[in-house]
Amino acid sequence: MPKKELDLKAKKKALEKKQKDPQLSASAKKAGLAKSSSKPKSSTRAKAIANASAKANASAKASAKEKANANASVNTKAKPLAKASTSATVKASTRAKASAKEKANAKASAKTSAKKAAKPEAKERKQSAKKTASTATKATATKASTKKSPGTEAKRSAKPSSVSFEAKFYSDLELKDMIHAKIIRCMETGRITKISYPDLTEGYFWITAHDIPGQHFIGNTLGRVPILCEGEILYPGEPVGILAGPDEAVLEELAGQFKIECSKETLEASLKLNSDEEEKEEDTPLAILQELGITGISKEKKPSEQKEEDSLREIFSDVLAERKVQSGPCFKKEGGIEEVFANCAHVIEHEWSYKINIPDFNEPNGAICDYNGKTLTVYTPTQWISNLRQTLSAALSLNTEDIIIKKTKSFNQGSSSIWYNSIVASQVAVASYMCGKPVKLVYTREEQELYMDTMRPVTIRHKTGVSESGRIAAMKINIDFDAGAHNPFAQEIMDRLVIASCGCYNPQNVSITARANSSASQPSSIDLRLVDSAAFFAVENQMNLLCEECRISPVEIRMLNFLDKDTKKTAMPFSFKLKKYFEKKDLQVSGTDVVMKKEKEDFVRAVSQKVEYSIPSYYMIFDESGKNFLEFERKYEAYRQQVLYRRQKNRTSLIHSKDSPVRGIGFACSFAGTCYLGSQIYGGGDQSLEATYTEDKTVIIHCPPVSATIQEIWKRTVTEILQHDVSSVKINSSFSEDEEPLLPETVYSNISVMTQLLRKCCETIKTKLSRKKNEFPFTVQKSVTSSLKKLWNTNSFSGQPFHSTSFAAAILELELDPCTFREKIKKIQVFVDGGKILNPVAAQSSVRLGIQRILTSLVAREKLDYEIQDIEISFLESEEAPMQIGENVFHIIPAAYTQALSQALDHTVSSLPLSIESIFEAANENYLDEFKRALVQEVDAVSSLEQEQENSKKEKEE
């Protein structure tokens, strides 16, 4: 009998069995049993549980026959295929074959069997499961509502810990019977029409979205993201399925044989939302009636039709998030901000592009998941434990207490590493759930760069108007951000960019429009601590253009427009904690100056003499002596004169430059805000910290693991207040499921907020100890006060956005070799105002490491030439509370670098990162114009010579 007929008969028998046994899982239905069997087969899901239970209870003397049966039951869970290569056609219509009735019957049957096998305490477990199996948003709200008020005494839970912190990398771990997994991706966009894959031998599995036992999409207030693609490919490289098996080399070979075909027709096109086939206006009955002179008829859509169209347009909108801000007296008038620009003495408009991705050579993302039929154990470098638990619970339909998280070492701070790690772990968990074995997935370095660490460009267009004195009258800023196919943090990114878009300056009128647009590209990943860098890069370079236009020094124009401490005098909707910078008076100092003294009628001699001069107070904002900024002004003007000389000689191209090398110097300043009070991710100021005091005078700080530097600072803080030995301070990172932190781990690395909360905890403990009536141990919890949260108005998007703000400035000097087009950084000076520096050595190291990391990102595939000893770091002395300082260098170094390079090239550098080719083009952009002018002059000279020769010839003939 032909093979096709045998296959049809086998499928027919399988279909009959499905109808008889409603408990068959979706994966078994979809697999299409290739061989007939005289024995009835149970569901794949039931077999996975039976196999896992058998493995757990089997003794060491289990027979080989039992092991063979166990392996056979595992092998029937995936999709066994025939030996010859086959082609599996995946269509949208076949994905919905299981009827609602079959699903209902399956669920009812599963519930009935579960009730029969349940123990007496099943009812209690069921009630507990209902309470815990809520969404991430509901869980957050519930936990927040039960949170104790600040300063109240709390008792630690006696429940066993469902999360632990492993001091290992997950990629180094190996579990018994563990298999490996590889993500199969579709490199085209559109709707999947066909997936062709080879035969899978025994022990290899192919898992798709249809095998997910729970929710296929993970949705909360931050967005809705698929665990595995179900048909519509939104960007090249989107995960379609998981290939699992024991041999990684075989997985690589099999993955290369997968072929996925897509149709370019999208759902939007099929709905003809923007179809060109709409009837023309002149052919409609309304137009014909109007031609006949019949009026009074209007073409209006019914409210239901208009509502439906609006909802469709909202669904297919490319805008993921947006923010608009308008502030200033001009918006109360008819002319608006454009009228202000019309009356300004100088108006500068320029576009800036920023796409710097700080290199990260840490362990790639991934996970190890082990499902034993009851509990799921996960090893992964997560930074958001509560989000991971809720995502896994929703994807696998498990109770949250049945999920054990082993958090491994993690260093990556990109936004994708925070949220997409939960999706990756869910993919691996589904594979373990279906295969009945531990599964390990490790991203390759290429996958990490393409799908986890990719940053899409941020484009910012600035239009700035200033008065004759250099005061900024108006700023109009448009921000466009390519967020990728989906990005749960899009709104947070937009808000942070808007707050930082005006930099440290105070324009009299400001208009800001920001949009995060979706695209057919990988989700963009931005380190949320450094998201402001693009805004500071744009505004600081814009200020440099204003210096050239207004002929005001870079330092002076910045301080002329610096943020005002009195918020009533500013049009800015954002306010920041500022020091009394301008209370200092100009500093009178003595120095020497060189004067030309005429001793005789024909002889002039240079004589140095002592002079008194004044250092402006704004030079001392970041530099106590003011001399560094005075030196900057001198060099800036000297290098500017070199540029003017080249212009006068009509030698702007470096090809004709006789000045080797050319030099430039740049200056930039910025702020770094900590604890954004409007954050949807970090709880908008919901940070809290607990400290427990025991009878043996031990202070236990309850929080996730923090760096050694922060531990040292915290121990110093405790010993300073309680007068205890440093050894009596401990960090406890053990959490039960109902106590684990709701916020991402990076919150606890915030030295500004958490150190202040710890200080408050210690002061409360000290007060309680003075009463001498305490039951030990006792716990004190402190959180960000409600009065501080009220400083920021989320609805009006105005007020004080950050818990604290540090400021910094940088001076960068470089020289460029016109032969090799490579830069050498001569000197970098960084000035930081970060409050009280608790550990100066660690602070110096943090800032220096940040400078080195950002310098490696400025020019692609090139390492900038600099010496470590040429980096100078200065901290302003202060007794204010300590603040975050490490992020500031990522804001100021790129802008200072491009300003210095722009001056050296006599060409505005508008984007980062650069390349040797782009520097060459910028250096010689004017060369072609010079060549054309020289060519025209030469042609004119030849023409005039020929004319003279012709005239002389005529004269001779005459």
Short mmCIF file of C-alpha atoms in Angstrom, two decimals, residues 501-788:
data_model
loop_
_atom_site.label_atom_id
_atom_site.label_comp_id
_atom_site.label_asym_id
_atom_site.label_seq_id
_atom_site.Cartn_x
_atom_site.Cartn_y
_atom_site.Cartn_z
CA SER A 501 16.32 67.69 26.68
CA CYS A 502 17.00 71.25 27.90
CA GLY A 503 20.07 70.15 29.83
CA CYS A 504 21.17 72.32 32.74
CA TYR A 505 19.65 75.42 31.15
CA ASN A 506 16.67 77.65 31.68
CA PRO A 507 15.05 78.89 28.44
CA GLN A 508 12.34 81.52 28.76
CA ASN A 509 10.01 79.48 26.51
CA VAL A 510 10.18 75.80 25.69
CA SER A 511 8.28 73.39 23.43
CA ILE A 512 9.17 69.68 23.49
CA THR A 513 7.61 66.91 21.42
CA ALA A 514 8.84 63.34 21.87
CA ARG A 515 7.68 60.16 20.15
CA ALA A 516 8.77 56.54 20.43
CA ASN A 517 7.91 54.84 17.15
CA SER A 518 7.60 51.13 16.50
CA SER A 519 9.45 49.61 13.56
CA ALA A 520 10.25 46.27 11.96
CA SER A 521 13.45 45.95 13.98
CA GLN A 522 14.64 44.33 17.18
CA PRO A 523 13.43 45.94 20.43
CA SER A 524 15.82 48.71 21.36
CA SER A 525 17.78 48.25 24.57
CA ILE A 526 18.92 51.25 26.59
CA ASP A 527 20.58 51.28 29.96
CA LEU A 528 17.91 53.20 31.89
CA ARG A 529 20.57 54.82 34.06
CA LEU A 530 22.16 56.31 30.93
CA VAL A 531 19.03 57.08 28.89
CA ASP A 532 19.64 60.84 29.31
CA SER A 533 22.94 60.69 27.38
CA ALA A 534 21.31 61.30 23.98
CA ALA A 535 19.55 64.44 25.27
CA PHE A 536 22.72 65.90 26.80
CA PHE A 537 24.72 65.12 23.66
CA ALA A 538 22.26 67.15 21.58
CA VAL A 539 21.81 70.14 23.89
CA GLU A 540 25.51 70.53 24.72
CA ASN A 541 26.51 70.53 21.05
CA GLN A 542 23.68 72.98 20.34
CA MET A 543 25.12 75.30 22.99
CA ASN A 544 28.49 75.08 21.25
CA LEU A 545 26.91 76.32 18.00
CA LEU A 546 25.39 79.23 19.93
CA CYS A 547 28.87 80.15 21.21
CA GLU A 548 30.15 80.47 17.64
CA GLU A 549 27.10 82.44 16.53
CA CYS A 550 26.96 84.87 19.46
CA ARG A 551 30.73 85.13 20.00
CA ILE A 552 30.40 84.30 23.69
CA SER A 553 32.73 81.88 25.45
CA PRO A 554 31.40 78.33 26.05
CA VAL A 555 31.55 78.61 29.83
CA GLU A 556 30.00 82.06 29.97
CA ILE A 557 26.98 81.27 27.76
CA ARG A 558 26.24 78.18 29.81
CA MET A 559 26.38 79.95 33.14
CA LEU A 560 24.35 82.82 31.74
CA ASN A 561 21.53 80.34 31.10
CA PHE A 562 22.14 77.94 33.99
CA LEU A 563 19.19 76.55 35.94
CA ASP A 564 17.69 79.00 38.41
CA LYS A 565 17.31 77.97 42.04
CA ASP A 566 14.15 80.08 42.29
CA THR A 567 11.54 78.08 40.34
CA LYS A 568 9.22 81.10 40.24
CA LYS A 569 11.63 82.86 37.89
CA THR A 570 11.73 80.05 35.36
CA ALA A 571 9.41 78.82 32.65
CA MET A 572 10.78 75.30 32.94
CA PRO A 573 8.21 72.78 34.20
CA PHE A 574 11.03 70.79 35.87
CA SER A 575 12.90 71.78 39.01
CA PHE A 576 16.04 70.32 40.56
CA LYS A 577 17.79 70.49 43.90
CA LEU A 578 20.49 73.11 43.36
CA LYS A 579 23.25 74.48 45.51
CA LYS A 580 23.62 78.21 46.02
CA TYR A 581 26.05 78.37 43.12
CA PHE A 582 25.84 82.06 42.42
CA GLU A 583 26.39 83.29 45.96
CA LYS A 584 30.14 83.30 45.33
CA LYS A 585 31.75 86.57 44.37
CA ASP A 586 34.31 87.04 41.64
CA LEU A 587 37.72 85.90 42.86
CA GLN A 588 40.49 88.52 42.84
CA VAL A 589 43.89 86.92 42.23
CA SER A 590 47.44 88.03 41.44
CA GLY A 591 49.32 86.87 38.41
CA THR A 592 51.82 87.81 35.78
CA ASP A 593 51.22 89.26 32.38
CA VAL A 594 53.51 90.03 29.45
CA VAL A 595 53.49 93.64 28.22
CA MET A 596 55.42 95.27 25.39
CA LYS A 597 57.53 98.10 26.77
CA LYS A 598 59.09 100.65 24.40
CA GLU A 599 62.50 101.61 25.81
CA LYS A 600 63.86 103.44 22.80
CA GLU A 601 62.47 104.88 19.65
CA ASP A 602 63.33 101.82 17.62
CA PHE A 603 63.40 99.10 20.29
CA VAL A 604 60.53 97.26 21.97
CA ARG A 605 61.10 94.69 24.73
CA ALA A 606 58.70 92.14 26.27
CA VAL A 607 58.47 92.63 30.01
CA SER A 608 56.57 90.42 32.49
CA GLN A 609 54.91 92.26 35.33
CA LYS A 610 52.53 91.44 38.16
CA VAL A 611 48.86 92.18 37.54
CA GLU A 612 45.60 91.86 39.46
CA TYR A 613 42.73 90.18 37.64
CA SER A 614 39.32 88.77 38.44
CA ILE A 615 38.12 85.16 37.97
CA PRO A 616 34.34 85.16 37.32
CA SER A 617 32.23 83.37 39.91
CA TYR A 618 30.74 80.98 37.33
CA TYR A 619 34.23 79.53 36.76
CA MET A 620 34.08 78.26 40.34
CA ILE A 621 30.82 76.32 40.07
CA PHE A 622 32.66 73.07 39.39
CA ASP A 623 36.22 74.21 40.10
CA GLU A 624 36.98 75.84 43.46
CA SER A 625 40.01 77.73 42.14
CA GLY A 626 38.49 78.62 38.77
CA LYS A 627 41.91 78.30 37.13
CA ASN A 628 41.06 75.20 35.09
CA PHE A 629 38.21 76.98 33.35
CA LEU A 630 40.37 80.06 32.85
CA GLU A 631 42.91 77.83 31.10
CA PHE A 632 40.11 76.30 29.04
CA GLU A 633 39.01 79.73 27.81
CA ARG A 634 42.58 80.57 26.77
CA LYS A 635 43.05 77.33 24.78
CA TYR A 636 39.60 77.56 23.23
CA GLU A 637 40.37 81.01 21.83
CA ALA A 638 43.85 79.94 20.65
CA TYR A 639 42.49 76.95 18.72
CA ARG A 640 39.72 79.11 17.33
CA GLN A 641 42.30 81.54 15.94
CA GLN A 642 43.97 78.62 14.15
CA VAL A 643 40.65 77.81 12.49
CA LEU A 644 40.16 81.44 11.45
CA TYR A 645 43.66 81.49 9.98
CA ARG A 646 42.90 78.41 7.87
CA ARG A 647 39.69 80.03 6.68
CA GLN A 648 41.50 83.23 5.68
CA LYS A 649 44.01 81.22 3.68
CA ASN A 650 41.13 79.33 2.02
CA ARG A 651 42.64 76.09 3.33
CA THR A 652 39.80 74.64 5.36
CA SER A 653 40.47 71.10 4.10
CA LEU A 654 42.99 69.14 6.16
CA ILE A 655 44.56 67.89 2.91
CA HIS A 656 45.97 71.37 2.49
CA SER A 657 46.60 71.91 6.20
CA LYS A 658 50.15 72.86 7.11
CA ASP A 659 49.30 72.77 10.81
CA SER A 660 50.11 69.24 11.88
CA PRO A 661 48.39 68.19 14.00
CA VAL A 662 45.23 70.30 14.38
CA ARG A 663 43.77 70.75 17.86
CA GLY A 664 40.44 71.33 19.53
CA ILE A 665 38.93 71.57 23.01
CA GLY A 666 35.39 70.97 24.24
CA PHE A 667 33.34 71.61 27.35
CA ALA A 668 30.08 70.02 28.53
CA CYS A 669 28.04 69.83 31.73
CA SER A 670 25.10 67.69 32.83
CA PHE A 671 23.08 66.39 35.74
CA ALA A 672 22.27 62.83 36.80
CA GLY A 673 18.94 62.30 38.52
CA THR A 674 18.34 59.34 40.83
CA CYS A 675 15.02 57.76 41.75
CA TYR A 676 12.72 59.13 39.05
CA LEU A 677 9.50 59.79 40.96
CA GLY A 678 7.31 59.29 37.89
CA SER A 679 8.70 55.88 37.00
CA GLN A 680 6.31 53.05 36.11
CA ILE A 681 9.18 50.56 36.31
CA TYR A 682 10.80 51.48 39.60
CA GLY A 683 7.58 52.18 41.44
CA GLY A 684 7.74 55.97 41.21
CA GLY A 685 9.59 56.33 44.49
CA ASP A 686 8.29 53.15 46.18
CA GLN A 687 11.79 52.11 47.23
CA SER A 688 12.07 50.76 50.76
CA LEU A 689 14.69 49.12 52.97
CA GLU A 690 14.54 46.93 56.07
CA ALA A 691 17.06 46.53 58.87
CA THR A 692 16.81 44.02 61.72
CA TYR A 693 18.54 44.43 65.09
CA THR A 694 19.30 41.30 67.12
CA GLU A 695 20.08 40.78 70.79
CA ASP A 696 23.79 40.19 70.10
CA LYS A 697 24.01 43.71 68.56
CA THR A 698 24.01 42.52 64.97
CA VAL A 699 22.42 44.71 62.29
CA ILE A 700 20.98 42.71 59.37
CA ILE A 701 20.16 44.66 56.20
CA HIS A 702 17.53 42.84 54.17
CA CYS A 703 18.06 43.43 50.42
CA PRO A 704 19.33 41.71 47.27
CA PRO A 705 23.11 41.37 46.94
CA VAL A 706 24.89 44.67 46.31
CA SER A 707 28.43 45.49 45.24
CA ALA A 708 31.35 45.36 47.66
CA THR A 709 31.66 49.16 47.46
CA ILE A 710 28.06 49.74 48.52
CA GLN A 711 28.42 47.14 51.29
CA GLU A 712 31.42 49.02 52.64
CA ILE A 713 29.55 52.34 52.54
CA TRP A 714 26.56 50.84 54.33
CA LYS A 715 28.70 49.26 57.02
CA ARG A 716 30.41 52.60 57.62
CA THR A 717 27.03 54.30 57.88
CA VAL A 718 25.76 51.77 60.46
CA THR A 719 28.91 51.92 62.58
CA GLU A 720 28.92 55.72 62.46
CA ILE A 721 25.37 56.00 63.84
CA LEU A 722 25.16 52.98 66.20
CA GLN A 723 28.84 52.93 67.23
CA HIS A 724 29.08 49.19 66.48
CA ASP A 725 31.90 47.17 65.02
CA VAL A 726 31.90 46.76 61.23
CA SER A 727 31.77 42.97 61.60
CA SER A 728 28.34 43.23 63.25
CA VAL A 729 26.71 44.41 60.02
CA LYS A 730 25.31 41.65 57.76
CA ILE A 731 23.49 41.54 54.42
CA ASN A 732 20.57 39.09 54.26
CA SER A 733 19.41 38.24 50.74
CA SER A 734 17.02 35.41 51.62
CA PHE A 735 13.41 36.04 50.60
CA SER A 736 10.20 34.08 50.76
CA GLU A 737 7.82 34.37 47.80
CA ASP A 738 5.65 37.01 49.51
CA GLU A 739 8.65 39.09 50.63
CA GLU A 740 10.81 39.25 47.53
CA PRO A 741 11.48 42.74 46.09
CA LEU A 742 8.90 44.02 43.64
CA LEU A 743 11.36 46.37 41.94
CA PRO A 744 14.34 45.58 39.69
CA GLU A 745 17.63 44.79 41.38
CA THR A 746 19.31 47.97 40.09
CA VAL A 747 17.18 49.98 42.53
CA TYR A 748 19.18 48.59 45.45
CA SER A 749 22.44 49.72 43.84
CA ASN A 750 21.21 53.31 44.11
CA ILE A 751 23.59 54.74 46.67
CA SER A 752 21.68 58.03 46.92
CA VAL A 753 18.25 56.71 47.96
CA MET A 754 19.15 53.47 49.72
CA THR A 755 21.91 54.97 51.85
CA GLN A 756 19.54 57.64 53.12
CA LEU A 757 16.90 55.01 53.91
CA LEU A 758 19.52 52.96 55.77
CA ARG A 759 20.54 56.03 57.74
CA LYS A 760 16.91 56.56 58.76
CA CYS A 761 16.62 52.91 59.79
CA CYS A 762 19.71 53.22 61.99
CA GLU A 763 18.44 56.42 63.61
CA THR A 764 15.14 54.69 64.44
CA ILE A 765 17.03 51.69 65.87
CA LYS A 766 19.12 54.04 67.99
CA THR A 767 15.99 55.70 69.33
CA LYS A 768 14.40 52.35 70.17
CA LEU A 769 17.57 51.16 71.95
CA SER A 770 17.56 54.26 74.13
CA ARG A 771 14.15 53.21 75.53
CA LYS A 772 15.61 49.91 76.83
CA LYS A 773 12.28 48.10 76.45
CA ASN A 774 12.59 46.05 73.32
CA GLU A 775 11.87 42.50 72.24
CA PHE A 776 14.71 41.11 70.16
CA PRO A 777 15.03 40.81 67.29
CA PHE A 778 13.04 43.75 65.89
CA THR A 779 12.88 45.04 62.33
CA VAL A 780 12.59 48.61 61.08
CA GLN A 781 11.42 49.47 57.59
CA LYS A 782 11.87 52.83 55.88
CA SER A 783 10.61 53.99 52.49
CA VAL A 784 10.60 57.13 50.40
CA THR A 785 8.25 59.58 52.11
CA SER A 786 4.92 60.48 50.56
CA SER A 787 5.79 64.19 50.78
CA LEU A 788 8.73 63.61 48.43
#
